């Protein structure tokens, strides 16, 4: 008699009034399931009213995996992410956004990388899908897709739009997202930065794709500018935690120099849209770093999401 307990992978989906939730869940219904594993989906509804409950119930018969619905009202994304962690009962917890579609081999690839590297967290790439109405420079330059950043040959922080967490890891167990960042964003950057600083390893599964449509509201320079600035603010705030006195002043000076260089490079590329916007947005990110180092509070991002 075989009493071996199957591995369980929970999939956390945080949602706030998005019609795309249905499509995201249906993509999970046709996932390739890793051998010897079973899947369980946790939907954390971050709306003040339980707006996603009826839609989830309507989909249960279509999706071959258990779905746990959790209502966590507050319009605070950290509360929703923590609800997924609190309700996870599996060996691993994967996160995917409610406006993303998973590729068929998504979890197979993430789990293979986790087993091979023994990492505490494994990131996958997010491929953006542009409509024909998006600006040419944006589509050709692919300004929205998400990949990890390597520093000194290692990944030092991460994101929750495509990740697998090893729940029994001492660097993951008991760790939670910062509620103070639940309306601004940056809670995932802080989560993974602190995890790494305390010895947690982060790996990358290059074939573990998820796909994210770029909506009309995001297909503009203003949206990209706001997001890059906020990224910089989060990084600056983390640097502020790590540096005091002259070291903090040195970090401010370095960020200012980088911003000036990027703006000058953008000006030099005035007739070439892709490098122009790439340098300008990078300059905004470094300006955000200065803002974070000076203690300016991050701009609000969540709780005002586009609603269906």
PDB file of C-alpha atoms in Angstrom:
ATOM      1  CA  UNK A   1       0.000   0.000   0.000  1.00  0.00           C
ATOM      2  CA  UNK A   2       1.406   3.367  -1.023  1.00  0.00           C
ATOM      3  CA  UNK A   3       1.040   5.959   1.728  1.00  0.00           C
ATOM      4  CA  UNK A   4       3.292   8.567   0.124  1.00  0.00           C
ATOM      5  CA  UNK A   5       1.611  11.942   0.379  1.00  0.00           C
ATOM      6  CA  UNK A   6       1.509  13.766  -2.988  1.00  0.00           C
ATOM      7  CA  UNK A   7       3.315  17.033  -3.239  1.00  0.00           C
ATOM      8  CA  UNK A   8       0.937  19.990  -3.159  1.00  0.00           C
ATOM      9  CA  UNK A   9       1.542  23.267  -4.963  1.00  0.00           C
ATOM     10  CA  UNK A  10      -0.720  26.153  -4.019  1.00  0.00           C
ATOM     11  CA  UNK A  11      -1.214  28.972  -6.534  1.00  0.00           C
ATOM     12  CA  UNK A  12      -2.001  32.388  -5.072  1.00  0.00           C
ATOM     13  CA  UNK A  13      -4.018  34.837  -7.176  1.00  0.00           C
ATOM     14  CA  UNK A  14      -4.674  38.248  -5.632  1.00  0.00           C
ATOM     15  CA  UNK A  15      -7.538  40.101  -7.289  1.00  0.00           C
ATOM     16  CA  UNK A  16      -9.238  43.486  -7.205  1.00  0.00           C
ATOM     17  CA  UNK A  17     -12.232  43.955  -9.525  1.00  0.00           C
ATOM     18  CA  UNK A  18     -10.563  42.664 -12.694  1.00  0.00           C
ATOM     19  CA  UNK A  19     -12.584  40.913 -15.398  1.00  0.00           C
ATOM     20  CA  UNK A  20      -9.346  39.248 -16.522  1.00  0.00           C
ATOM     21  CA  UNK A  21      -9.463  37.062 -13.404  1.00  0.00           C
ATOM     22  CA  UNK A  22     -11.659  34.533 -15.240  1.00  0.00           C
ATOM     23  CA  UNK A  23      -9.133  34.102 -18.053  1.00  0.00           C
ATOM     24  CA  UNK A  24      -6.251  33.839 -15.584  1.00  0.00           C
ATOM     25  CA  UNK A  25      -8.014  31.045 -13.694  1.00  0.00           C
ATOM     26  CA  UNK A  26      -8.936  29.228 -16.893  1.00  0.00           C
ATOM     27  CA  UNK A  27      -5.262  29.231 -17.876  1.00  0.00           C
ATOM     28  CA  UNK A  28      -4.538  27.460 -14.575  1.00  0.00           C
ATOM     29  CA  UNK A  29      -7.177  24.855 -15.445  1.00  0.00           C
ATOM     30  CA  UNK A  30      -5.105  23.561 -18.364  1.00  0.00           C
ATOM     31  CA  UNK A  31      -1.690  23.619 -16.697  1.00  0.00           C
ATOM     32  CA  UNK A  32       0.589  20.642 -17.018  1.00  0.00           C
ATOM     33  CA  UNK A  33       0.706  19.245 -13.495  1.00  0.00           C
ATOM     34  CA  UNK A  34       4.179  18.243 -12.277  1.00  0.00           C
ATOM     35  CA  UNK A  35       4.493  14.490 -11.785  1.00  0.00           C
ATOM     36  CA  UNK A  36       3.460  13.398  -8.304  1.00  0.00           C
ATOM     37  CA  UNK A  37       1.894  16.747  -7.466  1.00  0.00           C
ATOM     38  CA  UNK A  38      -1.581  18.127  -6.961  1.00  0.00           C
ATOM     39  CA  UNK A  39      -2.591  21.764  -7.400  1.00  0.00           C
ATOM     40  CA  UNK A  40      -4.738  24.015  -5.231  1.00  0.00           C
ATOM     41  CA  UNK A  41      -5.700  27.593  -6.080  1.00  0.00           C
ATOM     42  CA  UNK A  42      -6.099  30.368  -3.514  1.00  0.00           C
ATOM     43  CA  UNK A  43      -7.981  33.476  -4.691  1.00  0.00           C
ATOM     44  CA  UNK A  44      -7.539  36.445  -2.356  1.00  0.00           C
ATOM     45  CA  UNK A  45     -10.253  39.018  -3.081  1.00  0.00           C
ATOM     46  CA  UNK A  46      -8.942  42.433  -2.025  1.00  0.00           C
ATOM     47  CA  UNK A  47     -12.199  44.316  -2.702  1.00  0.00           C
ATOM     48  CA  UNK A  48     -14.206  45.834   0.158  1.00  0.00           C
ATOM     49  CA  UNK A  49     -17.158  43.715  -0.932  1.00  0.00           C
ATOM     50  CA  UNK A  50     -16.837  40.072  -1.948  1.00  0.00           C
ATOM     51  CA  UNK A  51     -17.123  40.966  -5.622  1.00  0.00           C
ATOM     52  CA  UNK A  52     -15.234  37.930  -6.967  1.00  0.00           C
ATOM     53  CA  UNK A  53     -17.036  35.247  -4.936  1.00  0.00           C
ATOM     54  CA  UNK A  54     -19.856  34.525  -7.414  1.00  0.00           C
ATOM     55  CA  UNK A  55     -17.449  34.432 -10.366  1.00  0.00           C
ATOM     56  CA  UNK A  56     -15.232  31.946  -8.531  1.00  0.00           C
ATOM     57  CA  UNK A  57     -18.196  29.730  -7.664  1.00  0.00           C
ATOM     58  CA  UNK A  58     -19.309  29.778 -11.309  1.00  0.00           C
ATOM     59  CA  UNK A  59     -15.868  28.571 -12.428  1.00  0.00           C
ATOM     60  CA  UNK A  60     -15.455  25.726  -9.929  1.00  0.00           C
ATOM     61  CA  UNK A  61     -17.045  23.136 -12.224  1.00  0.00           C
ATOM     62  CA  UNK A  62     -14.684  24.149 -15.057  1.00  0.00           C
ATOM     63  CA  UNK A  63     -11.424  24.064 -13.109  1.00  0.00           C
ATOM     64  CA  UNK A  64     -10.129  20.611 -12.077  1.00  0.00           C
ATOM     65  CA  UNK A  65      -8.312  21.918  -8.997  1.00  0.00           C
ATOM     66  CA  UNK A  66      -9.546  22.870  -5.537  1.00  0.00           C
ATOM     67  CA  UNK A  67     -10.183  26.613  -5.220  1.00  0.00           C
ATOM     68  CA  UNK A  68     -10.020  28.321  -1.828  1.00  0.00           C
ATOM     69  CA  UNK A  69     -11.705  31.733  -1.859  1.00  0.00           C
ATOM     70  CA  UNK A  70     -10.507  34.229   0.751  1.00  0.00           C
ATOM     71  CA  UNK A  71     -12.133  37.642   1.197  1.00  0.00           C
ATOM     72  CA  UNK A  72      -9.569  40.093   2.568  1.00  0.00           C
ATOM     73  CA  UNK A  73     -11.136  43.558   2.226  1.00  0.00           C
ATOM     74  CA  UNK A  74      -8.933  46.644   2.451  1.00  0.00           C
ATOM     75  CA  UNK A  75      -7.665  47.474  -1.070  1.00  0.00           C
ATOM     76  CA  UNK A  76      -4.190  46.711   0.261  1.00  0.00           C
ATOM     77  CA  UNK A  77      -2.227  44.262  -1.869  1.00  0.00           C
ATOM     78  CA  UNK A  78       0.009  43.186   1.026  1.00  0.00           C
ATOM     79  CA  UNK A  79      -3.046  41.950   2.938  1.00  0.00           C
ATOM     80  CA  UNK A  80      -4.064  39.866  -0.085  1.00  0.00           C
ATOM     81  CA  UNK A  81      -0.565  38.431  -0.562  1.00  0.00           C
ATOM     82  CA  UNK A  82      -0.353  37.594   3.147  1.00  0.00           C
ATOM     83  CA  UNK A  83      -3.774  35.916   2.940  1.00  0.00           C
ATOM     84  CA  UNK A  84      -2.335  33.574   0.313  1.00  0.00           C
ATOM     85  CA  UNK A  85       0.610  32.777   2.578  1.00  0.00           C
ATOM     86  CA  UNK A  86      -1.663  32.295   5.600  1.00  0.00           C
ATOM     87  CA  UNK A  87      -3.993  29.934   3.708  1.00  0.00           C
ATOM     88  CA  UNK A  88      -1.311  27.938   1.904  1.00  0.00           C
ATOM     89  CA  UNK A  89      -1.192  24.300   2.988  1.00  0.00           C
ATOM     90  CA  UNK A  90       1.152  22.961   0.329  1.00  0.00           C
ATOM     91  CA  UNK A  91       4.873  22.389  -0.080  1.00  0.00           C
ATOM     92  CA  UNK A  92       5.197  25.323  -2.474  1.00  0.00           C
ATOM     93  CA  UNK A  93       3.241  28.510  -3.157  1.00  0.00           C
ATOM     94  CA  UNK A  94       3.299  30.089  -6.609  1.00  0.00           C
ATOM     95  CA  UNK A  95       2.049  33.609  -7.285  1.00  0.00           C
ATOM     96  CA  UNK A  96       0.538  34.828 -10.543  1.00  0.00           C
ATOM     97  CA  UNK A  97      -1.347  38.103 -11.155  1.00  0.00           C
ATOM     98  CA  UNK A  98      -5.050  38.268 -11.956  1.00  0.00           C
ATOM     99  CA  UNK A  99      -4.322  39.813 -15.376  1.00  0.00           C
ATOM    100  CA  UNK A 100      -1.837  37.152 -16.490  1.00  0.00           C
ATOM    101  CA  UNK A 101      -2.183  33.830 -18.325  1.00  0.00           C
ATOM    102  CA  UNK A 102       0.107  30.957 -17.443  1.00  0.00           C
ATOM    103  CA  UNK A 103       1.866  28.933 -20.139  1.00  0.00           C
ATOM    104  CA  UNK A 104       1.074  25.219 -20.057  1.00  0.00           C
ATOM    105  CA  UNK A 105       4.492  24.200 -18.652  1.00  0.00           C
ATOM    106  CA  UNK A 106       4.684  27.112 -16.191  1.00  0.00           C
ATOM    107  CA  UNK A 107       4.680  25.131 -12.932  1.00  0.00           C
ATOM    108  CA  UNK A 108       6.663  22.231 -14.381  1.00  0.00           C
ATOM    109  CA  UNK A 109       9.487  24.637 -15.251  1.00  0.00           C
ATOM    110  CA  UNK A 110       9.365  26.490 -11.915  1.00  0.00           C
ATOM    111  CA  UNK A 111       9.429  23.269  -9.911  1.00  0.00           C
ATOM    112  CA  UNK A 112      12.257  21.790 -12.003  1.00  0.00           C
ATOM    113  CA  UNK A 113      14.367  24.883 -11.290  1.00  0.00           C
ATOM    114  CA  UNK A 114      13.507  24.718  -7.572  1.00  0.00           C
ATOM    115  CA  UNK A 115      14.591  21.080  -7.395  1.00  0.00           C
ATOM    116  CA  UNK A 116      17.774  21.668  -9.381  1.00  0.00           C
ATOM    117  CA  UNK A 117      18.941  24.789  -7.517  1.00  0.00           C
ATOM    118  CA  UNK A 118      17.409  24.140  -4.052  1.00  0.00           C
ATOM    119  CA  UNK A 119      16.542  27.850  -4.099  1.00  0.00           C
ATOM    120  CA  UNK A 120      14.040  29.330  -1.663  1.00  0.00           C
ATOM    121  CA  UNK A 121      12.319  31.248  -4.469  1.00  0.00           C
ATOM    122  CA  UNK A 122      12.264  30.772  -8.247  1.00  0.00           C
ATOM    123  CA  UNK A 123      11.296  33.567 -10.622  1.00  0.00           C
ATOM    124  CA  UNK A 124       9.924  33.187 -14.129  1.00  0.00           C
ATOM    125  CA  UNK A 125       9.692  35.706 -16.998  1.00  0.00           C
ATOM    126  CA  UNK A 126       6.572  37.763 -17.718  1.00  0.00           C
ATOM    127  CA  UNK A 127       6.045  38.348 -21.430  1.00  0.00           C
ATOM    128  CA  UNK A 128       3.953  41.373 -22.310  1.00  0.00           C
ATOM    129  CA  UNK A 129       1.366  41.108 -25.061  1.00  0.00           C
ATOM    130  CA  UNK A 130       0.771  44.404 -26.892  1.00  0.00           C
ATOM    131  CA  UNK A 131      -2.244  45.427 -28.909  1.00  0.00           C
ATOM    132  CA  UNK A 132      -1.833  46.954 -32.358  1.00  0.00           C
ATOM    133  CA  UNK A 133      -2.787  50.357 -30.904  1.00  0.00           C
ATOM    134  CA  UNK A 134       0.229  50.509 -28.584  1.00  0.00           C
ATOM    135  CA  UNK A 135       2.982  52.903 -29.773  1.00  0.00           C
ATOM    136  CA  UNK A 136       5.519  51.320 -32.103  1.00  0.00           C
ATOM    137  CA  UNK A 137       8.473  52.245 -29.869  1.00  0.00           C
ATOM    138  CA  UNK A 138       6.786  50.551 -26.919  1.00  0.00           C
ATOM    139  CA  UNK A 139       6.053  47.310 -28.786  1.00  0.00           C
ATOM    140  CA  UNK A 140       9.447  47.141 -30.485  1.00  0.00           C
ATOM    141  CA  UNK A 141      11.326  47.993 -27.288  1.00  0.00           C
ATOM    142  CA  UNK A 142       9.125  45.732 -25.119  1.00  0.00           C
ATOM    143  CA  UNK A 143       9.004  48.134 -22.176  1.00  0.00           C
ATOM    144  CA  UNK A 144       6.567  46.140 -20.027  1.00  0.00           C
ATOM    145  CA  UNK A 145       7.967  42.601 -19.850  1.00  0.00           C
ATOM    146  CA  UNK A 146       9.481  41.540 -16.515  1.00  0.00           C
ATOM    147  CA  UNK A 147      12.764  39.744 -15.908  1.00  0.00           C
ATOM    148  CA  UNK A 148      14.962  39.471 -12.809  1.00  0.00           C
ATOM    149  CA  UNK A 149      18.025  41.662 -12.400  1.00  0.00           C
ATOM    150  CA  UNK A 150      21.409  40.065 -11.701  1.00  0.00           C
ATOM    151  CA  UNK A 151      23.925  41.926  -9.545  1.00  0.00           C
ATOM    152  CA  UNK A 152      27.353  40.379  -9.140  1.00  0.00           C
ATOM    153  CA  UNK A 153      26.126  37.135 -10.671  1.00  0.00           C
ATOM    154  CA  UNK A 154      23.150  36.666  -8.341  1.00  0.00           C
ATOM    155  CA  UNK A 155      19.508  37.715  -8.069  1.00  0.00           C
ATOM    156  CA  UNK A 156      19.035  39.874  -4.979  1.00  0.00           C
ATOM    157  CA  UNK A 157      15.350  40.692  -5.158  1.00  0.00           C
ATOM    158  CA  UNK A 158      12.219  39.509  -6.917  1.00  0.00           C
ATOM    159  CA  UNK A 159       8.575  39.999  -7.817  1.00  0.00           C
ATOM    160  CA  UNK A 160       5.244  38.261  -7.250  1.00  0.00           C
ATOM    161  CA  UNK A 161       3.885  38.286 -10.807  1.00  0.00           C
ATOM    162  CA  UNK A 162       5.654  34.962 -11.509  1.00  0.00           C
ATOM    163  CA  UNK A 163       7.337  33.187  -8.612  1.00  0.00           C
ATOM    164  CA  UNK A 164       7.450  29.885  -6.737  1.00  0.00           C
ATOM    165  CA  UNK A 165       8.177  29.915  -2.983  1.00  0.00           C
ATOM    166  CA  UNK A 166       9.479  26.953  -0.992  1.00  0.00           C
ATOM    167  CA  UNK A 167       7.210  27.129   2.042  1.00  0.00           C
ATOM    168  CA  UNK A 168       9.338  24.996   4.375  1.00  0.00           C
ATOM    169  CA  UNK A 169      12.374  27.214   3.823  1.00  0.00           C
ATOM    170  CA  UNK A 170      13.496  28.996   7.016  1.00  0.00           C
ATOM    171  CA  UNK A 171      13.876  32.126   4.884  1.00  0.00           C
ATOM    172  CA  UNK A 172      10.232  31.980   3.726  1.00  0.00           C
ATOM    173  CA  UNK A 173       8.338  30.465   6.669  1.00  0.00           C
ATOM    174  CA  UNK A 174       6.773  33.206   8.769  1.00  0.00           C
ATOM    175  CA  UNK A 175       7.844  35.989   6.390  1.00  0.00           C
ATOM    176  CA  UNK A 176       5.072  38.381   5.379  1.00  0.00           C
ATOM    177  CA  UNK A 177       4.587  41.379   3.073  1.00  0.00           C
ATOM    178  CA  UNK A 178       4.805  44.847   4.600  1.00  0.00           C
ATOM    179  CA  UNK A 179       1.298  46.272   5.120  1.00  0.00           C
ATOM    180  CA  UNK A 180       2.662  49.825   4.978  1.00  0.00           C
ATOM    181  CA  UNK A 181       3.541  49.254   1.304  1.00  0.00           C
ATOM    182  CA  UNK A 182       0.229  47.673   0.384  1.00  0.00           C
ATOM    183  CA  UNK A 183      -1.120  50.739  -1.405  1.00  0.00           C
ATOM    184  CA  UNK A 184       2.087  52.011  -2.981  1.00  0.00           C
ATOM    185  CA  UNK A 185       3.641  48.800  -4.247  1.00  0.00           C
ATOM    186  CA  UNK A 186       7.217  47.717  -3.625  1.00  0.00           C
ATOM    187  CA  UNK A 187       6.095  45.202  -1.009  1.00  0.00           C
ATOM    188  CA  UNK A 188       7.406  42.340  -3.151  1.00  0.00           C
ATOM    189  CA  UNK A 189      10.772  44.030  -3.739  1.00  0.00           C
ATOM    190  CA  UNK A 190      11.175  44.488   0.008  1.00  0.00           C
ATOM    191  CA  UNK A 191      10.022  40.914   0.750  1.00  0.00           C
ATOM    192  CA  UNK A 192      12.600  39.339  -1.558  1.00  0.00           C
ATOM    193  CA  UNK A 193      15.377  41.830  -0.733  1.00  0.00           C
ATOM    194  CA  UNK A 194      15.081  41.042   2.973  1.00  0.00           C
ATOM    195  CA  UNK A 195      14.806  37.317   2.242  1.00  0.00           C
ATOM    196  CA  UNK A 196      18.014  37.422   0.212  1.00  0.00           C
ATOM    197  CA  UNK A 197      19.840  39.569   2.758  1.00  0.00           C
ATOM    198  CA  UNK A 198      19.071  36.953   5.415  1.00  0.00           C
ATOM    199  CA  UNK A 199      20.495  34.108   3.337  1.00  0.00           C
ATOM    200  CA  UNK A 200      17.622  33.103   1.034  1.00  0.00           C
ATOM    201  CA  UNK A 201      18.495  32.023  -2.483  1.00  0.00           C
ATOM    202  CA  UNK A 202      16.635  33.202  -5.593  1.00  0.00           C
ATOM    203  CA  UNK A 203      16.824  31.295  -8.892  1.00  0.00           C
ATOM    204  CA  UNK A 204      15.414  31.842 -12.385  1.00  0.00           C
ATOM    205  CA  UNK A 205      13.445  29.484 -14.641  1.00  0.00           C
ATOM    206  CA  UNK A 206      13.772  31.052 -18.120  1.00  0.00           C
ATOM    207  CA  UNK A 207      11.068  28.882 -19.726  1.00  0.00           C
ATOM    208  CA  UNK A 208       8.427  29.356 -16.994  1.00  0.00           C
ATOM    209  CA  UNK A 209       6.492  31.972 -18.955  1.00  0.00           C
ATOM    210  CA  UNK A 210       3.363  33.847 -18.019  1.00  0.00           C
ATOM    211  CA  UNK A 211       1.753  36.306 -20.427  1.00  0.00           C
ATOM    212  CA  UNK A 212       0.400  39.735 -19.509  1.00  0.00           C
ATOM    213  CA  UNK A 213      -1.739  41.816 -21.910  1.00  0.00           C
ATOM    214  CA  UNK A 214      -0.816  45.497 -21.890  1.00  0.00           C
ATOM    215  CA  UNK A 215      -4.127  47.301 -21.460  1.00  0.00           C
ATOM    216  CA  UNK A 216      -4.836  50.679 -23.028  1.00  0.00           C
ATOM    217  CA  UNK A 217      -4.459  52.400 -19.648  1.00  0.00           C
ATOM    218  CA  UNK A 218      -0.909  50.995 -19.333  1.00  0.00           C
ATOM    219  CA  UNK A 219       0.175  51.564 -22.937  1.00  0.00           C
ATOM    220  CA  UNK A 220       1.356  55.095 -22.310  1.00  0.00           C
ATOM    221  CA  UNK A 221       4.532  56.885 -21.282  1.00  0.00           C
ATOM    222  CA  UNK A 222       2.886  58.349 -18.162  1.00  0.00           C
ATOM    223  CA  UNK A 223       2.089  54.896 -16.754  1.00  0.00           C
ATOM    224  CA  UNK A 224       5.624  53.673 -17.412  1.00  0.00           C
ATOM    225  CA  UNK A 225       7.092  56.843 -15.900  1.00  0.00           C
ATOM    226  CA  UNK A 226       5.049  56.546 -12.715  1.00  0.00           C
ATOM    227  CA  UNK A 227       5.952  52.879 -12.330  1.00  0.00           C
ATOM    228  CA  UNK A 228       9.692  53.352 -12.895  1.00  0.00           C
ATOM    229  CA  UNK A 229       9.767  56.274 -10.464  1.00  0.00           C
ATOM    230  CA  UNK A 230       8.037  54.122  -7.833  1.00  0.00           C
ATOM    231  CA  UNK A 231      10.503  51.287  -8.454  1.00  0.00           C
ATOM    232  CA  UNK A 232      13.274  53.758  -7.740  1.00  0.00           C
ATOM    233  CA  UNK A 233      11.567  54.997  -4.582  1.00  0.00           C
ATOM    234  CA  UNK A 234      11.390  51.460  -3.222  1.00  0.00           C
ATOM    235  CA  UNK A 235      15.060  50.811  -3.995  1.00  0.00           C
ATOM    236  CA  UNK A 236      15.997  54.162  -2.430  1.00  0.00           C
ATOM    237  CA  UNK A 237      14.055  53.364   0.728  1.00  0.00           C
ATOM    238  CA  UNK A 238      15.856  50.016   1.027  1.00  0.00           C
ATOM    239  CA  UNK A 239      19.192  51.807   0.597  1.00  0.00           C
ATOM    240  CA  UNK A 240      18.108  54.291   3.264  1.00  0.00           C
ATOM    241  CA  UNK A 241      17.593  51.385   5.682  1.00  0.00           C
ATOM    242  CA  UNK A 242      21.100  50.109   4.982  1.00  0.00           C
ATOM    243  CA  UNK A 243      23.040  53.388   4.980  1.00  0.00           C
ATOM    244  CA  UNK A 244      23.375  56.287   7.408  1.00  0.00           C
ATOM    245  CA  UNK A 245      25.287  59.564   7.531  1.00  0.00           C
ATOM    246  CA  UNK A 246      28.006  59.950   4.921  1.00  0.00           C
ATOM    247  CA  UNK A 247      27.183  56.609   3.309  1.00  0.00           C
ATOM    248  CA  UNK A 248      23.633  57.778   2.660  1.00  0.00           C
ATOM    249  CA  UNK A 249      24.905  61.051   1.188  1.00  0.00           C
ATOM    250  CA  UNK A 250      27.230  59.024  -1.043  1.00  0.00           C
ATOM    251  CA  UNK A 251      24.275  56.943  -2.262  1.00  0.00           C
ATOM    252  CA  UNK A 252      22.283  60.114  -2.988  1.00  0.00           C
ATOM    253  CA  UNK A 253      25.186  61.586  -4.953  1.00  0.00           C
ATOM    254  CA  UNK A 254      25.581  58.355  -6.934  1.00  0.00           C
ATOM    255  CA  UNK A 255      21.866  58.239  -7.784  1.00  0.00           C
ATOM    256  CA  UNK A 256      21.893  61.900  -8.857  1.00  0.00           C
ATOM    257  CA  UNK A 257      24.911  61.263 -11.120  1.00  0.00           C
ATOM    258  CA  UNK A 258      23.196  58.253 -12.701  1.00  0.00           C
ATOM    259  CA  UNK A 259      19.999  60.225 -13.263  1.00  0.00           C
ATOM    260  CA  UNK A 260      21.889  63.113 -14.904  1.00  0.00           C
ATOM    261  CA  UNK A 261      23.769  60.676 -17.165  1.00  0.00           C
ATOM    262  CA  UNK A 262      20.537  58.954 -18.234  1.00  0.00           C
ATOM    263  CA  UNK A 263      18.748  62.236 -18.979  1.00  0.00           C
ATOM    264  CA  UNK A 264      21.752  63.440 -21.002  1.00  0.00           C
ATOM    265  CA  UNK A 265      21.799  60.136 -22.913  1.00  0.00           C
ATOM    266  CA  UNK A 266      18.072  60.465 -23.579  1.00  0.00           C
ATOM    267  CA  UNK A 267      18.661  63.937 -24.992  1.00  0.00           C
ATOM    268  CA  UNK A 268      21.464  62.615 -27.184  1.00  0.00           C
ATOM    269  CA  UNK A 269      19.035  60.007 -28.563  1.00  0.00           C
ATOM    270  CA  UNK A 270      16.302  62.547 -29.262  1.00  0.00           C
ATOM    271  CA  UNK A 271      15.667  61.163 -32.759  1.00  0.00           C
ATOM    272  CA  UNK A 272      15.681  57.469 -31.725  1.00  0.00           C
ATOM    273  CA  UNK A 273      12.525  56.721 -29.706  1.00  0.00           C
ATOM    274  CA  UNK A 274      13.476  53.356 -28.162  1.00  0.00           C
ATOM    275  CA  UNK A 275      16.832  54.364 -26.587  1.00  0.00           C
ATOM    276  CA  UNK A 276      15.436  57.836 -25.815  1.00  0.00           C
ATOM    277  CA  UNK A 277      12.572  56.505 -23.754  1.00  0.00           C
ATOM    278  CA  UNK A 278      14.689  53.741 -22.242  1.00  0.00           C
ATOM    279  CA  UNK A 279      17.251  56.235 -20.939  1.00  0.00           C
ATOM    280  CA  UNK A 280      14.569  58.715 -19.832  1.00  0.00           C
ATOM    281  CA  UNK A 281      12.703  56.042 -17.863  1.00  0.00           C
ATOM    282  CA  UNK A 282      15.924  54.845 -16.295  1.00  0.00           C
ATOM    283  CA  UNK A 283      16.647  58.442 -15.320  1.00  0.00           C
ATOM    284  CA  UNK A 284      13.236  58.621 -13.654  1.00  0.00           C
ATOM    285  CA  UNK A 285      14.036  55.439 -11.760  1.00  0.00           C
ATOM    286  CA  UNK A 286      17.256  56.955 -10.404  1.00  0.00           C
ATOM    287  CA  UNK A 287      15.341  60.124  -9.518  1.00  0.00           C
ATOM    288  CA  UNK A 288      12.990  57.875  -7.562  1.00  0.00           C
ATOM    289  CA  UNK A 289      16.012  56.404  -5.762  1.00  0.00           C
ATOM    290  CA  UNK A 290      16.972  59.918  -4.652  1.00  0.00           C
ATOM    291  CA  UNK A 291      13.395  60.463  -3.485  1.00  0.00           C
ATOM    292  CA  UNK A 292      13.463  57.227  -1.478  1.00  0.00           C
ATOM    293  CA  UNK A 293      16.836  58.019   0.071  1.00  0.00           C
ATOM    294  CA  UNK A 294      15.453  61.387   1.181  1.00  0.00           C
ATOM    295  CA  UNK A 295      12.538  59.654   2.873  1.00  0.00           C
ATOM    296  CA  UNK A 296       9.783  60.766   0.513  1.00  0.00           C
ATOM    297  CA  UNK A 297       6.815  58.409   0.790  1.00  0.00           C
ATOM    298  CA  UNK A 298       6.136  56.188  -2.213  1.00  0.00           C
ATOM    299  CA  UNK A 299       3.344  57.158  -4.582  1.00  0.00           C
ATOM    300  CA  UNK A 300       0.096  55.200  -4.242  1.00  0.00           C
ATOM    301  CA  UNK A 301      -0.442  52.434  -6.779  1.00  0.00           C
ATOM    302  CA  UNK A 302      -3.025  50.004  -5.361  1.00  0.00           C
ATOM    303  CA  UNK A 303      -6.635  50.521  -4.353  1.00  0.00           C
ATOM    304  CA  UNK A 304      -7.266  52.505  -7.515  1.00  0.00           C
ATOM    305  CA  UNK A 305      -6.769  49.658  -9.979  1.00  0.00           C
ATOM    306  CA  UNK A 306      -8.688  49.613 -13.206  1.00  0.00           C
ATOM    307  CA  UNK A 307     -12.022  47.954 -12.466  1.00  0.00           C
ATOM    308  CA  UNK A 308     -14.225  45.910 -14.657  1.00  0.00           C
TER     309      UNK A 308
END
